[in-house]
Tab-separated table of C-alpha atoms in Angstrom:
chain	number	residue	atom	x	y	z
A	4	UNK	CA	-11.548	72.278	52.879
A	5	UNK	CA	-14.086	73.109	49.983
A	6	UNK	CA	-16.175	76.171	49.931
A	7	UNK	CA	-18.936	73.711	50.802
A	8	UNK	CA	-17.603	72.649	54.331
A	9	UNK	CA	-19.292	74.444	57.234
A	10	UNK	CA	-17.079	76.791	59.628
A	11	UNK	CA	-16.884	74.109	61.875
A	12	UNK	CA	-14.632	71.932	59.394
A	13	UNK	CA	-17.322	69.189	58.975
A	14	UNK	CA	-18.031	68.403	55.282
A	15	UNK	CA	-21.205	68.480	54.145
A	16	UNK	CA	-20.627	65.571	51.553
A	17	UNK	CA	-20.395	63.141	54.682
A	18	UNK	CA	-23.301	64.464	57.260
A	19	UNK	CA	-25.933	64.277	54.126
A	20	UNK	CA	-24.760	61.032	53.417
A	21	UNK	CA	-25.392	59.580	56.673
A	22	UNK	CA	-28.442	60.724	56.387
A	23	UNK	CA	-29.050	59.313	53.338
A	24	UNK	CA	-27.909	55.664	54.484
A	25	UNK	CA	-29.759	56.098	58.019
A	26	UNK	CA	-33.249	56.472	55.544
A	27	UNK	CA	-32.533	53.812	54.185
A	28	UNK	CA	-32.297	52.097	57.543
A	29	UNK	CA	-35.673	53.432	58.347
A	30	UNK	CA	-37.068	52.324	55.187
A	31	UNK	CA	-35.441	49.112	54.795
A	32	UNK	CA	-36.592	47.760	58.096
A	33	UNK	CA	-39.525	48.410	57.699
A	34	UNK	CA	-40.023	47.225	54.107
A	35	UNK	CA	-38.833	43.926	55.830
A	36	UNK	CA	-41.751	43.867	57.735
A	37	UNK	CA	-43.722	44.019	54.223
A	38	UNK	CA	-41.836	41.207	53.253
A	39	UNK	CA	-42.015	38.906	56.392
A	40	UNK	CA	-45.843	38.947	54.691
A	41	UNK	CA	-45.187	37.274	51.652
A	42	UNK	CA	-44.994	40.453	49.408
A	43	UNK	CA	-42.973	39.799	46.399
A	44	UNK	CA	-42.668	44.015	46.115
A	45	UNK	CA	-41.082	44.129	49.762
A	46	UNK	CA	-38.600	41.512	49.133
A	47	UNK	CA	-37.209	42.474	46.098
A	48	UNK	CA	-36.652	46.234	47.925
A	49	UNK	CA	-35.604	44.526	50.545
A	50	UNK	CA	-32.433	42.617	48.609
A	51	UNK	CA	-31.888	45.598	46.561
A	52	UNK	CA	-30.928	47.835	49.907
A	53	UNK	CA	-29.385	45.609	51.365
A	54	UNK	CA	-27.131	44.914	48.995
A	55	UNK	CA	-25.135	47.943	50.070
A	56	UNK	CA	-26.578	49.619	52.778
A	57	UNK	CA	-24.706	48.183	55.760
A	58	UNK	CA	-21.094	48.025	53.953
A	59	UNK	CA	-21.718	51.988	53.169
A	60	UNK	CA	-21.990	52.652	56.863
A	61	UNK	CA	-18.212	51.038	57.696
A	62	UNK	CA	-17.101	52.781	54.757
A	63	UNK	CA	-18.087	55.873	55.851
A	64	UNK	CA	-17.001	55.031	59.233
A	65	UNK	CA	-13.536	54.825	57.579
A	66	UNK	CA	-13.905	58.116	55.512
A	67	UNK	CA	-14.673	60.064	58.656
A	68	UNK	CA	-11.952	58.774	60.852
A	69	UNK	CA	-9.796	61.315	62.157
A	70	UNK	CA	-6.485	60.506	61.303
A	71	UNK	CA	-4.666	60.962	65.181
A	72	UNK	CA	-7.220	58.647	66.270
A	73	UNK	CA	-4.337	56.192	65.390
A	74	UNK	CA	-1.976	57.401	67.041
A	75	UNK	CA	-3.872	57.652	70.747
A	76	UNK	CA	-2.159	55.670	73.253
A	77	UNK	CA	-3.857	52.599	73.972
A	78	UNK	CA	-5.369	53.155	77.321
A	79	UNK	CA	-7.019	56.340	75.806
A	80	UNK	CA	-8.034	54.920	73.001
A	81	UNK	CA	-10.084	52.460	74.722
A	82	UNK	CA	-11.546	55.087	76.760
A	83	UNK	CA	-12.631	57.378	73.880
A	84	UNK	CA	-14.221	54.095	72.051
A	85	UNK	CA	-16.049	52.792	74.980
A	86	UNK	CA	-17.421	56.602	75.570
A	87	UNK	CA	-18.196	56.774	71.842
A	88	UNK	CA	-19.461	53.248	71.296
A	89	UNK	CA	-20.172	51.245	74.099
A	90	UNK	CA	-22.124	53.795	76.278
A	91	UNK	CA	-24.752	54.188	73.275
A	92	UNK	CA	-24.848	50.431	72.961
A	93	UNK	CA	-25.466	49.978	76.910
A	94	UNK	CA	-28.084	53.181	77.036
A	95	UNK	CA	-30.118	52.448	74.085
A	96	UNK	CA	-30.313	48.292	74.970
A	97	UNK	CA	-31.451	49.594	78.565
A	98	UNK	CA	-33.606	51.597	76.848
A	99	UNK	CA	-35.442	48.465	75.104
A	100	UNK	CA	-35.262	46.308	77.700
A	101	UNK	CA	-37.021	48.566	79.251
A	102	UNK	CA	-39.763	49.115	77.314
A	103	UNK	CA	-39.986	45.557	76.358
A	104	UNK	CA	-41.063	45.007	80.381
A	105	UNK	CA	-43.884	47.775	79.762
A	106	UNK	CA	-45.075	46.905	76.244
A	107	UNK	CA	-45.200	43.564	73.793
A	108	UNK	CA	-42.999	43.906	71.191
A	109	UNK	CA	-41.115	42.203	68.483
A	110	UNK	CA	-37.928	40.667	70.022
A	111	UNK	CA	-36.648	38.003	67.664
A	112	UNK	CA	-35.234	34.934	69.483
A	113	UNK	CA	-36.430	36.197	72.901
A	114	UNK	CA	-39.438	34.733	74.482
A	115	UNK	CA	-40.205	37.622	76.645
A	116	UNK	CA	-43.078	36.141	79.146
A	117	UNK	CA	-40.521	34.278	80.648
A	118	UNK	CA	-37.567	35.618	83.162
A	119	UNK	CA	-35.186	33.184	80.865
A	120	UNK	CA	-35.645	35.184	77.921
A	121	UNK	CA	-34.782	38.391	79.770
A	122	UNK	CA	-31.639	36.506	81.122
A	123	UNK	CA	-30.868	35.160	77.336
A	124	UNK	CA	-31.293	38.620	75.954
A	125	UNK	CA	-28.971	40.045	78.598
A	126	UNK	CA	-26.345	37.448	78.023
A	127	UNK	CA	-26.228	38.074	73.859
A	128	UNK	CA	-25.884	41.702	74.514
A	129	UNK	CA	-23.259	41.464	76.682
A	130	UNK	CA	-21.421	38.802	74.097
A	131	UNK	CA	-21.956	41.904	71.206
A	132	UNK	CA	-25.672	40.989	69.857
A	133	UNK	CA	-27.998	42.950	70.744
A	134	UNK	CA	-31.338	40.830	71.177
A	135	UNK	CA	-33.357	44.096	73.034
A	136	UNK	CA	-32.501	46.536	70.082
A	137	UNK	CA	-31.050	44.621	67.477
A	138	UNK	CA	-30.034	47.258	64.907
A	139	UNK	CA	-27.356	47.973	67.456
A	140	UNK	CA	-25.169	45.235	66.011
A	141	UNK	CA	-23.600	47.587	64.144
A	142	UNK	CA	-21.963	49.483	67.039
A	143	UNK	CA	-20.429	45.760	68.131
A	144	UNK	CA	-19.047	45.349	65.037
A	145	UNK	CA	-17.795	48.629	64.499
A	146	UNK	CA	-16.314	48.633	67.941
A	147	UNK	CA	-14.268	45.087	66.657
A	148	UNK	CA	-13.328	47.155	63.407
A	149	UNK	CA	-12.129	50.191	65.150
A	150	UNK	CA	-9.953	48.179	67.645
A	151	UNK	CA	-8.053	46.272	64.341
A	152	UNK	CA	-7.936	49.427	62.258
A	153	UNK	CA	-6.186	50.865	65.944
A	154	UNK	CA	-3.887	47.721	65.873
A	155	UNK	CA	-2.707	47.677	62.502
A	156	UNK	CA	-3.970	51.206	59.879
A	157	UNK	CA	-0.383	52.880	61.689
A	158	UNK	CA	0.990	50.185	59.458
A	159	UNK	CA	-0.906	50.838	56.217
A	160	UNK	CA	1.059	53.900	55.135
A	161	UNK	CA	0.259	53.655	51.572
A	162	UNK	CA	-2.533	52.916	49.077
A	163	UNK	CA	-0.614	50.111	47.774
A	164	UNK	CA	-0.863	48.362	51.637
A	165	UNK	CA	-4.364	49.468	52.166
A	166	UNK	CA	-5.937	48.016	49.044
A	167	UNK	CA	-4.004	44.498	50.027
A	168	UNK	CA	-4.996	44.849	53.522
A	169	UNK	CA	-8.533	45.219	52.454
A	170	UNK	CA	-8.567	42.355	49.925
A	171	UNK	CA	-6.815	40.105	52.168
A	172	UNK	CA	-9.392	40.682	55.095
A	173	UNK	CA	-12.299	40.713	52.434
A	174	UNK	CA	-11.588	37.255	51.159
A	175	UNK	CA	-10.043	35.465	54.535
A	176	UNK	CA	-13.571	36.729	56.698
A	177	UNK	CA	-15.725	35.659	53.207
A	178	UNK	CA	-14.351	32.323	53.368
A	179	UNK	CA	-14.125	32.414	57.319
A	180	UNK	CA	-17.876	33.283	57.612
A	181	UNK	CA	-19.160	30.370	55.214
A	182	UNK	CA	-18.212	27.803	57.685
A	183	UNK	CA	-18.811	30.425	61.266
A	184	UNK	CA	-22.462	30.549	61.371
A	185	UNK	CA	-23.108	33.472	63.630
A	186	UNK	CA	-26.714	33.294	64.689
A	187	UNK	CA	-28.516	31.939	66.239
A	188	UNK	CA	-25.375	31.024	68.775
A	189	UNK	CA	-23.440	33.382	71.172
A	190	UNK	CA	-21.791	36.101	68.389
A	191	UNK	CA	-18.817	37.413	70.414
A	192	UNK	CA	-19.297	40.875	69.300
A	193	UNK	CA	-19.487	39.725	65.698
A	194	UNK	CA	-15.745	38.867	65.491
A	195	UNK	CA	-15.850	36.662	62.592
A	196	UNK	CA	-17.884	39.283	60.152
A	197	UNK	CA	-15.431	42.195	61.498
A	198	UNK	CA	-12.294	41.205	58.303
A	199	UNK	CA	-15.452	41.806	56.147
A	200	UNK	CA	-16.589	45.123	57.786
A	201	UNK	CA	-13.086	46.197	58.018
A	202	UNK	CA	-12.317	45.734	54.282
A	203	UNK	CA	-14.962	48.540	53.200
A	204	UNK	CA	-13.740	50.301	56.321
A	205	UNK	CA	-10.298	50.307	54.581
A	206	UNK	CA	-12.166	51.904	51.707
A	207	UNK	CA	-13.675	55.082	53.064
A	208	UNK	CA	-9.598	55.192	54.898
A	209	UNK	CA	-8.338	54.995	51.233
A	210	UNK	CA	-11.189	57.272	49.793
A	211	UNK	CA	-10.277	60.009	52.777
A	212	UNK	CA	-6.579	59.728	51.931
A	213	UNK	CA	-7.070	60.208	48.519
A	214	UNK	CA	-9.956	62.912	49.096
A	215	UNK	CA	-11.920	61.446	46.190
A	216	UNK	CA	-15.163	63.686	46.208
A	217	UNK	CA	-14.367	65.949	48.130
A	218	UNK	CA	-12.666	68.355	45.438
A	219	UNK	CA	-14.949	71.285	43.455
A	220	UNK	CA	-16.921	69.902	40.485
A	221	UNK	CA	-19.959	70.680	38.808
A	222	UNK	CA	-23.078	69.391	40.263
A	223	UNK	CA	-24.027	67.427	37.132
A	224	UNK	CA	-21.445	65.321	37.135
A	225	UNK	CA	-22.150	64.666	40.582
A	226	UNK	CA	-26.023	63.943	39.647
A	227	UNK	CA	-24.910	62.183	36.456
A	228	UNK	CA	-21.989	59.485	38.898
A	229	UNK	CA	-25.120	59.338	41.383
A	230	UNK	CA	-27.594	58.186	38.295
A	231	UNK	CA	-25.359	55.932	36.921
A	232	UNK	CA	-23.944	54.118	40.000
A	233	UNK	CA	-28.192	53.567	40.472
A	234	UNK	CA	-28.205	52.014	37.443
A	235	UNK	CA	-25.388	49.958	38.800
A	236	UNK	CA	-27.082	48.729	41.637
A	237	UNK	CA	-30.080	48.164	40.078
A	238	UNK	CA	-28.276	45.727	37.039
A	239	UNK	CA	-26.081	43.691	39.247
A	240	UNK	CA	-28.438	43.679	43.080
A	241	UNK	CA	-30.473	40.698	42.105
A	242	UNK	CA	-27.185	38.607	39.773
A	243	UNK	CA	-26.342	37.842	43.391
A	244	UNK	CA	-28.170	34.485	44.162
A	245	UNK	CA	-25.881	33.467	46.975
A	246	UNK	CA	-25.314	31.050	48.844
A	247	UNK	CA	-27.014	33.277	51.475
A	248	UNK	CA	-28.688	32.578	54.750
A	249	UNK	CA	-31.788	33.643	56.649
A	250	UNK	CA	-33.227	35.058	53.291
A	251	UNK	CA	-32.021	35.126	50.176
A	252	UNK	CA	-30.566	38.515	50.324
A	253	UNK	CA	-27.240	40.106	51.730
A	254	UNK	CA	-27.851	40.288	55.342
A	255	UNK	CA	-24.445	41.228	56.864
A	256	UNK	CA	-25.275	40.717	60.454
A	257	UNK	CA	-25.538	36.732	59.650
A	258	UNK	CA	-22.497	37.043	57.280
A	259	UNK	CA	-25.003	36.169	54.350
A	260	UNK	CA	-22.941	37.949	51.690
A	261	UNK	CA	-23.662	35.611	48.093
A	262	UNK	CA	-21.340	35.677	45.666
A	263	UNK	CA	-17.564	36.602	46.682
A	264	UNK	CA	-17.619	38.618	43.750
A	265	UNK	CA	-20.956	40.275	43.102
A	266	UNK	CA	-21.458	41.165	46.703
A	267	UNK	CA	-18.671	43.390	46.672
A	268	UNK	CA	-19.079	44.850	43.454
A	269	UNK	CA	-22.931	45.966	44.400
A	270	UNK	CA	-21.696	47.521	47.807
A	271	UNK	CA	-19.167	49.621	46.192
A	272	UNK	CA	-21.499	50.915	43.609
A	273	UNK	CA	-23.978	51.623	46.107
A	274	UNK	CA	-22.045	53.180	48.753
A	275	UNK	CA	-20.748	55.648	45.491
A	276	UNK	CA	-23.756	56.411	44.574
A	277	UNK	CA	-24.958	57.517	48.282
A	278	UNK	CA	-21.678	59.565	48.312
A	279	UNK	CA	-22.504	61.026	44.998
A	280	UNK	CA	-26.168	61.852	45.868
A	281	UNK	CA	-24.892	63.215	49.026
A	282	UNK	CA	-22.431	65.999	46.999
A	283	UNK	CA	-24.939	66.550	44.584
A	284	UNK	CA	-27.128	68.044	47.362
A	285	UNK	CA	-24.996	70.333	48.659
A	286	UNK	CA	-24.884	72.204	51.786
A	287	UNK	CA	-28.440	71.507	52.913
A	288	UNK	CA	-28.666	72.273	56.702
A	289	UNK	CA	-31.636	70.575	57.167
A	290	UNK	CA	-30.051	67.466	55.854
A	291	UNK	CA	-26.544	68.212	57.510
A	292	UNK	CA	-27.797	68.390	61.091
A	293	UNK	CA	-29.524	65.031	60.561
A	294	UNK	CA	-26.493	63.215	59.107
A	295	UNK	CA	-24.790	65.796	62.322
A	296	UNK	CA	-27.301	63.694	64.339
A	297	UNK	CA	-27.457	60.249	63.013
A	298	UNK	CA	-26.449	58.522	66.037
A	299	UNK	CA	-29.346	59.293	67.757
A	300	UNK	CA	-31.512	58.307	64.693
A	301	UNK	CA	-29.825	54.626	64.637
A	302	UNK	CA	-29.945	53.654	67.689
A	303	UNK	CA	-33.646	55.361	68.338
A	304	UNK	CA	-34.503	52.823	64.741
A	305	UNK	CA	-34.884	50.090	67.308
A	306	UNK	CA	-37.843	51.699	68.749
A	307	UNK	CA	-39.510	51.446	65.411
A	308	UNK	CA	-37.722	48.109	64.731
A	309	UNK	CA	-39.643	46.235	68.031
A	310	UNK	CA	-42.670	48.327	67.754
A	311	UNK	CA	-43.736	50.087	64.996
A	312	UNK	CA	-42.859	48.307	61.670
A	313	UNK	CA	-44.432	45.044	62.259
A	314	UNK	CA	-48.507	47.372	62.871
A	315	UNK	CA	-46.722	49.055	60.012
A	316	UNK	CA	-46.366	46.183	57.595
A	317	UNK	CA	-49.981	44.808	59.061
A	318	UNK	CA	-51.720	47.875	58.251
A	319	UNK	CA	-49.996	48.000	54.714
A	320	UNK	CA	-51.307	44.450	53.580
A	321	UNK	CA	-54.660	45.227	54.457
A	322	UNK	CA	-54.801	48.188	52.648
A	323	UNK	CA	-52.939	48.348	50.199
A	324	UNK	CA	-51.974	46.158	46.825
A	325	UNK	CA	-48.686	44.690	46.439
A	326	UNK	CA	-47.409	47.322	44.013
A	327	UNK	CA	-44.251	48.704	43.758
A	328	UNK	CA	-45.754	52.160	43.656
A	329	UNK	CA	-47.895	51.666	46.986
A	330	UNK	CA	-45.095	49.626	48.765
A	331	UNK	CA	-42.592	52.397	47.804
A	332	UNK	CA	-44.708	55.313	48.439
A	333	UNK	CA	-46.534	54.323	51.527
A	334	UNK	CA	-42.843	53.171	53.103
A	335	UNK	CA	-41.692	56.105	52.094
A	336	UNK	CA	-44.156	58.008	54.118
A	337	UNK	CA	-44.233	55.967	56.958
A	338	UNK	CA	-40.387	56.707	56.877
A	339	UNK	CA	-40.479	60.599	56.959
A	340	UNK	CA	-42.848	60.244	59.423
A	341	UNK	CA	-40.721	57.794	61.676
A	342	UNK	CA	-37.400	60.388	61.374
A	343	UNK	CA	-39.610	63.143	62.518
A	344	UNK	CA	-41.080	61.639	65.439
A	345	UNK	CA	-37.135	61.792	66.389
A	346	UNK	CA	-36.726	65.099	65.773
A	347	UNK	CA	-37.554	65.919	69.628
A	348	UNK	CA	-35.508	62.966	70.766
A	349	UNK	CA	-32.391	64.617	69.038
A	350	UNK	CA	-33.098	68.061	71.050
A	351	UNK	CA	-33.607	66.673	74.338
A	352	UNK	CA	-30.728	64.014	74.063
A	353	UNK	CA	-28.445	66.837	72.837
A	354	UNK	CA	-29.527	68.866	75.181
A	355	UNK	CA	-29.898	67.053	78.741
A	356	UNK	CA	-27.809	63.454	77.554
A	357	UNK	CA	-25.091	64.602	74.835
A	358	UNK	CA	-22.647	61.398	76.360
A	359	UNK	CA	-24.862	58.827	76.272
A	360	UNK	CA	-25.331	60.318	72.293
A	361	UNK	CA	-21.723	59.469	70.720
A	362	UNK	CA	-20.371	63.045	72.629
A	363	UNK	CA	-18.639	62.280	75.602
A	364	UNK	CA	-16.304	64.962	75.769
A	365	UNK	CA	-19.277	67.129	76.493
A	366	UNK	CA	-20.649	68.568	79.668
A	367	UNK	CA	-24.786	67.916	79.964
A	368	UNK	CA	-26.475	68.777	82.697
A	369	UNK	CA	-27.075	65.724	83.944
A	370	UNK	CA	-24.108	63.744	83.932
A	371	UNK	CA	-20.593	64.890	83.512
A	372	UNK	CA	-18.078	64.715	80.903
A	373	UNK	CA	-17.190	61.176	80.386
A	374	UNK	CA	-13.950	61.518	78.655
A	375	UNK	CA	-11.804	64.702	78.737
């Protein structure tokens, strides 16, 4: 442990950058919103974070695993992941559901003033998509990833068998997801993207091993990495023209990845320079006990996903040219603002609901420990 990590052996490094990713989150959906209005601004921000934003989060989903996760026995396992993962999935699609019964909203491929449309939307979220807060797909595919990684990382016991583990799954679920289309049919818990998730999963397992960032440097070299692997992104985001599908921009929850090549290549550089951003910051507590709390913050972006963005992006375009500097600094704005109408979310949830929050092992007053 670094002179950086806090007393409770979490490492700084990690919390700030899922903070870091979960803005972008924020700010990416609701840039989309921009775009859905014919902004040329919007969509070009739009590709440009989405070009790595969703691998980084199974990467660092396989940086932070704890290593005897693995070797759990199975019927525990299962318990601790549906705890972790599927009782934040069920509470925060209840949640939606229902608000969506209280106020209109923005439910793509749900026609809510009919009882069908409730019945549709239960029936994709129990198959794994979920149509009543829909940047919970993650947490299906992550719980598909998890269950594989349980299944076969005791096997990987060197870097040598990761990196060919990764590359295998990377190319068989590229080439398996140009001919699966996954919306807008039953998704099955997003099986057929999971080989693709799992590869950059196997990264942040490899990165971990290896500890890369986590050893003491100097901060400019951190800051000079993080500036550079911008510049990375920035030259190689928009070389990848596809083939894609809904837009023409990564979108990982449709498997629309582009080129086999260049879609990788972006979402490595991306997700290092998040990480190197991240240790360039330092122990900021502020920052920490968001990236601490970033649970809360993903699955509370659906509120802002249904509601909020779409007023949002039909505010902006009245308002405002389409200029990078408005579009950037208004989002922006409209962003900080977003994560700190959470703020009190995070303090009750912690406080009253910590195991419907990714904590199950704790003791709320309101319900009991889930797992022990």
């Amino acid at each position: 442990m670094t002179s950086e990590a806090r007393s409770a052996g979490r490492i700084p490094m990690l919390d700030v950058a899922r903070f870091l990713g979960m803005f972008l989150v924020y700010y990416g959906h609701a840039v989309e919103r921009i775009m859905y209005l014919q902004s040329p601004v919007a969509t070009a921000q739009y590709k440009f974070i989405y070009s790595f934003h969703m691998p980084f989060f199974f990467l660092l989903a396989g940086f932070t695993l704890a290593p005897e996760k693995s070797r759990l026995r199975v019927g525990r396992f299962l318990k601790r992941l549906a705890a972790s993962r599927l009782v934040p999935y069920v509470a925060f699609s209840a949640l939606l559901l229902g608000l969506s019964l209280l106020f209109a909203g923005h439910f793509p491929l749900l026609d809510l003033t009919k009882g069908e449309g409730y019945l549709k939307g239960l029936w994709y979220t129990l198959l794994g998509f979920p149509l009543f807060n829909v940047p919970l797909w993650f947490l299906a595919t992550l719980v598909v990833v998890e269950i594989i990684h349980f299944a076969v990382g005791r096997f990987l016991d060197s870097n040598l068998k990761i990196i060919a583990a990764a590359v295998a799954c990377y190319l068989g679920g590229y080439y398996l997801t140009l001919h699966v289309m996954l919306l807008p049919g039953p998704t099955y818990w997003l099986i057929p993207e999971a080989p693709v998730s799992y590869a950059f999963y196997l990264v942040g397992v490899l990165m971990r091993r290896e500890s890369v960032l986590i050893g003491g440097q100097p901060r400019w070299r951190f800051l000079a990495g993080a500036g550079l692997c911008l510049l990375g992104v920035v030259l190689t985001f928009d070389l990848n023209q596809g083939p894609f599908r809904v837009f023409q921009a990564v979108v990982v929850v449709a498997s629309g990845h582009g080129n086999v090549l260049l879609f990788p290549l972006t979402a490595l550089i991306g997700s290092l320079f998040l990480l190197l951003a991240a240790r360039s910051v330092g122990a900021n507590r502020f920052l920490m006990f968001l990236g601490e709390n970033v649970l809360i913050l993903f699955c509370l972006n659906g509120v802002f996903y249904h509601y909020f963005n779409g007023p949002f992006a039909d505010w902006y375009v009245r308002t405002f040219p389409d200029h990078w500097a408005a579009v950037t600094a208004v989002t922006f704005g409209f962003t900080v603002l977003s994560l700190a109408a959470c703020l009190p979310a995070i303090w009750l949830l912690k406080r009253y609901l910590p195991q419907l929050v990714g904590k199950p092992r704790t003791k709320g007053p309101l319900l009991p420990r889930l797992v022990s």
